[in-house]
Amino acid sequence: MEFKRMMAEHVSQVAELEKQCFSSPWSEKSVSSELSNPLSLWIVATENNRVVGYVGSQSVIGEADMMNIAVAPEYRRRGVANALIIELISQLASRDVHSLTLEVRASNIPAITLYEKLDFVQVGCRPNYYSSPKEDALILRKEWIL
């Protein structure tokens, strides 16, 4: 498996994973717009030129927000999401970013477990943040020393 910065040739596959994984997926146009956003860093995991997972972030003044992370269903529970987050943090740190914040559905226990394993801590809650279905989001954050 390879990890690389998302490029134009990955956009349609990332958008397709969005549809497979989320009730309110980003459009292909929205994903594509991240390529020209200087605040964005999106990383894809590929195997045989197929995108099997990705993570996206936006950074401002040393702090990053994880926008989305997804792994193809048949690649889950193989450490892909874990590896993507570690790669993202490494690349963010090389850009003088010192923290990463994310929202996760309160019911998404597998994701919360992964984030806690990676030393994210809950710093807040956004009531009714998600729709389809309506649900609270936990706000998790990880900081590191540069």
PDB file of C-alpha atoms in Angstrom:
ATOM      1  CA  MET A   1       0.000   0.000   0.000  1.00  0.00           C
ATOM      2  CA  GLU A   2       1.219   3.483  -0.862  1.00  0.00           C
ATOM      3  CA  PHE A   3       0.365   6.813   0.760  1.00  0.00           C
ATOM      4  CA  LYS A   4       0.555   9.932  -1.374  1.00  0.00           C
ATOM      5  CA  ARG A   5      -0.894  13.381  -1.655  1.00  0.00           C
ATOM      6  CA  MET A   6      -4.257  13.405  -3.431  1.00  0.00           C
ATOM      7  CA  MET A   7      -3.961  14.429  -7.082  1.00  0.00           C
ATOM      8  CA  ALA A   8      -6.548  15.083  -9.805  1.00  0.00           C
ATOM      9  CA  GLU A   9      -6.486  11.433 -10.902  1.00  0.00           C
ATOM     10  CA  HIS A  10      -7.649  10.358  -7.416  1.00  0.00           C
ATOM     11  CA  VAL A  11     -10.649  12.706  -7.123  1.00  0.00           C
ATOM     12  CA  SER A  12     -13.320  10.513  -8.739  1.00  0.00           C
ATOM     13  CA  GLN A  13     -12.313   7.518  -6.607  1.00  0.00           C
ATOM     14  CA  VAL A  14     -12.311   9.635  -3.422  1.00  0.00           C
ATOM     15  CA  ALA A  15     -15.770  10.971  -4.315  1.00  0.00           C
ATOM     16  CA  GLU A  16     -16.975   7.416  -4.900  1.00  0.00           C
ATOM     17  CA  LEU A  17     -15.687   6.371  -1.459  1.00  0.00           C
ATOM     18  CA  GLU A  18     -17.541   9.375  -0.015  1.00  0.00           C
ATOM     19  CA  LYS A  19     -20.784   7.972  -1.461  1.00  0.00           C
ATOM     20  CA  GLN A  20     -20.049   4.480  -0.109  1.00  0.00           C
ATOM     21  CA  CYS A  21     -19.145   5.655   3.393  1.00  0.00           C
ATOM     22  CA  PHE A  22     -21.240   8.717   4.296  1.00  0.00           C
ATOM     23  CA  SER A  23     -24.919   9.645   4.409  1.00  0.00           C
ATOM     24  CA  SER A  24     -24.037  13.210   3.307  1.00  0.00           C
ATOM     25  CA  PRO A  25     -21.093  12.701   0.938  1.00  0.00           C
ATOM     26  CA  TRP A  26     -18.961  15.444  -0.555  1.00  0.00           C
ATOM     27  CA  SER A  27     -19.502  15.883  -4.282  1.00  0.00           C
ATOM     28  CA  GLU A  28     -16.734  15.236  -6.778  1.00  0.00           C
ATOM     29  CA  LYS A  29     -16.597  19.016  -7.347  1.00  0.00           C
ATOM     30  CA  SER A  30     -16.126  19.665  -3.607  1.00  0.00           C
ATOM     31  CA  VAL A  31     -13.379  17.051  -3.349  1.00  0.00           C
ATOM     32  CA  SER A  32     -11.696  18.465  -6.446  1.00  0.00           C
ATOM     33  CA  SER A  33     -11.763  21.999  -5.025  1.00  0.00           C
ATOM     34  CA  GLU A  34      -9.483  20.840  -2.203  1.00  0.00           C
ATOM     35  CA  LEU A  35      -6.672  20.394  -4.735  1.00  0.00           C
ATOM     36  CA  SER A  36      -6.402  24.157  -5.234  1.00  0.00           C
ATOM     37  CA  ASN A  37      -6.993  25.114  -1.596  1.00  0.00           C
ATOM     38  CA  PRO A  38      -3.633  26.142  -0.082  1.00  0.00           C
ATOM     39  CA  LEU A  39      -4.953  25.271   3.392  1.00  0.00           C
ATOM     40  CA  SER A  40      -5.756  21.665   2.432  1.00  0.00           C
ATOM     41  CA  LEU A  41      -3.771  18.474   2.677  1.00  0.00           C
ATOM     42  CA  TRP A  42      -5.461  15.297   1.489  1.00  0.00           C
ATOM     43  CA  ILE A  43      -3.676  11.943   1.466  1.00  0.00           C
ATOM     44  CA  VAL A  44      -4.794   8.797  -0.325  1.00  0.00           C
ATOM     45  CA  ALA A  45      -3.927   5.170   0.377  1.00  0.00           C
ATOM     46  CA  THR A  46      -3.620   3.249  -2.869  1.00  0.00           C
ATOM     47  CA  GLU A  47      -3.160  -0.357  -3.802  1.00  0.00           C
ATOM     48  CA  ASN A  48      -2.615  -1.264  -7.454  1.00  0.00           C
ATOM     49  CA  ASN A  49      -3.572   2.310  -8.434  1.00  0.00           C
ATOM     50  CA  ARG A  50      -6.917   2.002  -6.620  1.00  0.00           C
ATOM     51  CA  VAL A  51      -7.775   4.448  -3.839  1.00  0.00           C
ATOM     52  CA  VAL A  52      -8.673   2.276  -0.840  1.00  0.00           C
ATOM     53  CA  GLY A  53      -8.754   5.079   1.718  1.00  0.00           C
ATOM     54  CA  TYR A  54      -8.120   8.762   2.211  1.00  0.00           C
ATOM     55  CA  VAL A  55      -7.914  11.481   4.806  1.00  0.00           C
ATOM     56  CA  GLY A  56      -8.356  15.213   4.279  1.00  0.00           C
ATOM     57  CA  SER A  57      -7.449  18.202   6.405  1.00  0.00           C
ATOM     58  CA  GLN A  58      -7.308  21.967   6.398  1.00  0.00           C
ATOM     59  CA  SER A  59      -4.750  23.939   8.416  1.00  0.00           C
ATOM     60  CA  VAL A  60      -4.644  27.511   9.658  1.00  0.00           C
ATOM     61  CA  ILE A  61      -1.872  29.033  11.807  1.00  0.00           C
ATOM     62  CA  GLY A  62      -0.449  25.785  13.181  1.00  0.00           C
ATOM     63  CA  GLU A  63      -3.751  23.986  13.764  1.00  0.00           C
ATOM     64  CA  ALA A  64      -5.469  21.466  11.495  1.00  0.00           C
ATOM     65  CA  ASP A  65      -8.994  20.105  11.214  1.00  0.00           C
ATOM     66  CA  MET A  66      -9.562  16.642   9.822  1.00  0.00           C
ATOM     67  CA  MET A  67     -12.297  17.075   7.250  1.00  0.00           C
ATOM     68  CA  ASN A  68     -12.946  13.461   6.255  1.00  0.00           C
ATOM     69  CA  ILE A  69     -11.464  10.022   6.523  1.00  0.00           C
ATOM     70  CA  ALA A  70     -12.773   6.907   4.845  1.00  0.00           C
ATOM     71  CA  VAL A  71     -11.631   3.399   4.006  1.00  0.00           C
ATOM     72  CA  ALA A  72     -13.225   1.080   1.451  1.00  0.00           C
ATOM     73  CA  PRO A  73     -15.359  -1.486   3.286  1.00  0.00           C
ATOM     74  CA  GLU A  74     -13.249  -4.447   2.150  1.00  0.00           C
ATOM     75  CA  TYR A  75     -10.075  -2.781   3.496  1.00  0.00           C
ATOM     76  CA  ARG A  76     -11.395  -1.966   6.972  1.00  0.00           C
ATOM     77  CA  ARG A  77      -9.841  -3.446  10.103  1.00  0.00           C
ATOM     78  CA  ARG A  78      -6.476  -3.720   8.317  1.00  0.00           C
ATOM     79  CA  GLY A  79      -4.858  -0.624   9.835  1.00  0.00           C
ATOM     80  CA  VAL A  80      -5.455   1.638   6.831  1.00  0.00           C
ATOM     81  CA  ALA A  81      -7.176   4.430   8.777  1.00  0.00           C
ATOM     82  CA  ASN A  82      -4.541   4.241  11.507  1.00  0.00           C
ATOM     83  CA  ALA A  83      -1.743   4.509   8.942  1.00  0.00           C
ATOM     84  CA  LEU A  84      -3.474   7.382   7.121  1.00  0.00           C
ATOM     85  CA  ILE A  85      -3.788   9.396  10.334  1.00  0.00           C
ATOM     86  CA  ILE A  86      -0.162   8.767  11.286  1.00  0.00           C
ATOM     87  CA  GLU A  87       0.935   9.860   7.794  1.00  0.00           C
ATOM     88  CA  LEU A  88      -1.272  12.948   7.991  1.00  0.00           C
ATOM     89  CA  ILE A  89       0.170  13.946  11.373  1.00  0.00           C
ATOM     90  CA  SER A  90       3.703  13.440  10.086  1.00  0.00           C
ATOM     91  CA  GLN A  91       3.083  15.633   7.057  1.00  0.00           C
ATOM     92  CA  LEU A  92       1.271  18.270   9.131  1.00  0.00           C
ATOM     93  CA  ALA A  93       4.136  18.393  11.640  1.00  0.00           C
ATOM     94  CA  SER A  94       6.582  18.995   8.779  1.00  0.00           C
ATOM     95  CA  ARG A  95       4.449  22.055   7.937  1.00  0.00           C
ATOM     96  CA  ASP A  96       4.720  23.427  11.507  1.00  0.00           C
ATOM     97  CA  VAL A  97       1.217  22.282  12.457  1.00  0.00           C
ATOM     98  CA  HIS A  98       1.012  21.227  16.117  1.00  0.00           C
ATOM     99  CA  SER A  99      -2.549  19.924  16.547  1.00  0.00           C
ATOM    100  CA  LEU A 100      -5.346  18.066  14.799  1.00  0.00           C
ATOM    101  CA  THR A 101      -9.039  18.380  15.661  1.00  0.00           C
ATOM    102  CA  LEU A 102     -11.936  16.307  14.316  1.00  0.00           C
ATOM    103  CA  GLU A 103     -15.619  15.599  14.794  1.00  0.00           C
ATOM    104  CA  VAL A 104     -16.947  12.060  15.024  1.00  0.00           C
ATOM    105  CA  ARG A 105     -20.464  10.704  15.436  1.00  0.00           C
ATOM    106  CA  ALA A 106     -21.064   9.898  19.100  1.00  0.00           C
ATOM    107  CA  SER A 107     -22.224   6.395  18.087  1.00  0.00           C
ATOM    108  CA  ASN A 108     -19.155   5.602  15.960  1.00  0.00           C
ATOM    109  CA  ILE A 109     -17.412   3.471  18.559  1.00  0.00           C
ATOM    110  CA  PRO A 110     -14.866   1.876  16.157  1.00  0.00           C
ATOM    111  CA  ALA A 111     -13.655   5.333  15.041  1.00  0.00           C
ATOM    112  CA  ILE A 112     -13.619   6.710  18.596  1.00  0.00           C
ATOM    113  CA  THR A 113     -11.597   3.691  19.717  1.00  0.00           C
ATOM    114  CA  LEU A 114      -9.072   4.286  16.918  1.00  0.00           C
ATOM    115  CA  TYR A 115      -8.751   7.988  17.751  1.00  0.00           C
ATOM    116  CA  GLU A 116      -8.267   7.251  21.463  1.00  0.00           C
ATOM    117  CA  LYS A 117      -5.566   4.697  20.577  1.00  0.00           C
ATOM    118  CA  LEU A 118      -3.825   7.522  18.699  1.00  0.00           C
ATOM    119  CA  ASP A 119      -4.040   9.768  21.814  1.00  0.00           C
ATOM    120  CA  PHE A 120      -6.893  12.019  20.727  1.00  0.00           C
ATOM    121  CA  VAL A 121      -8.892  13.362  23.660  1.00  0.00           C
ATOM    122  CA  GLN A 122     -12.443  14.651  23.767  1.00  0.00           C
ATOM    123  CA  VAL A 123     -12.536  18.434  24.116  1.00  0.00           C
ATOM    124  CA  GLY A 124     -16.213  19.086  23.411  1.00  0.00           C
ATOM    125  CA  CYS A 125     -19.504  18.076  21.844  1.00  0.00           C
ATOM    126  CA  ARG A 126     -21.603  19.593  19.052  1.00  0.00           C
ATOM    127  CA  PRO A 127     -25.289  18.764  19.664  1.00  0.00           C
ATOM    128  CA  ASN A 128     -27.206  17.619  16.567  1.00  0.00           C
ATOM    129  CA  TYR A 129     -24.167  18.264  14.361  1.00  0.00           C
ATOM    130  CA  TYR A 130     -24.920  15.407  11.970  1.00  0.00           C
ATOM    131  CA  SER A 131     -28.038  14.788   9.926  1.00  0.00           C
ATOM    132  CA  SER A 132     -29.275  11.605   8.246  1.00  0.00           C
ATOM    133  CA  PRO A 133     -29.566  10.545  11.038  1.00  0.00           C
ATOM    134  CA  LYS A 134     -29.432  13.487  13.425  1.00  0.00           C
ATOM    135  CA  GLU A 135     -26.706  12.920  15.988  1.00  0.00           C
ATOM    136  CA  ASP A 136     -24.226  14.685  18.239  1.00  0.00           C
ATOM    137  CA  ALA A 137     -20.579  15.005  17.256  1.00  0.00           C
ATOM    138  CA  LEU A 138     -17.775  14.511  19.730  1.00  0.00           C
ATOM    139  CA  ILE A 139     -14.913  16.944  19.212  1.00  0.00           C
ATOM    140  CA  LEU A 140     -11.545  15.206  19.578  1.00  0.00           C
ATOM    141  CA  ARG A 141      -8.112  16.779  19.517  1.00  0.00           C
ATOM    142  CA  LYS A 142      -4.504  15.651  19.477  1.00  0.00           C
ATOM    143  CA  GLU A 143      -1.519  17.939  20.064  1.00  0.00           C
ATOM    144  CA  TRP A 144       2.183  17.280  19.583  1.00  0.00           C
ATOM    145  CA  ILE A 145       5.460  19.074  20.107  1.00  0.00           C
ATOM    146  CA  LEU A 146       7.288  20.184  16.994  1.00  0.00           C
TER     147      LEU A 146
END
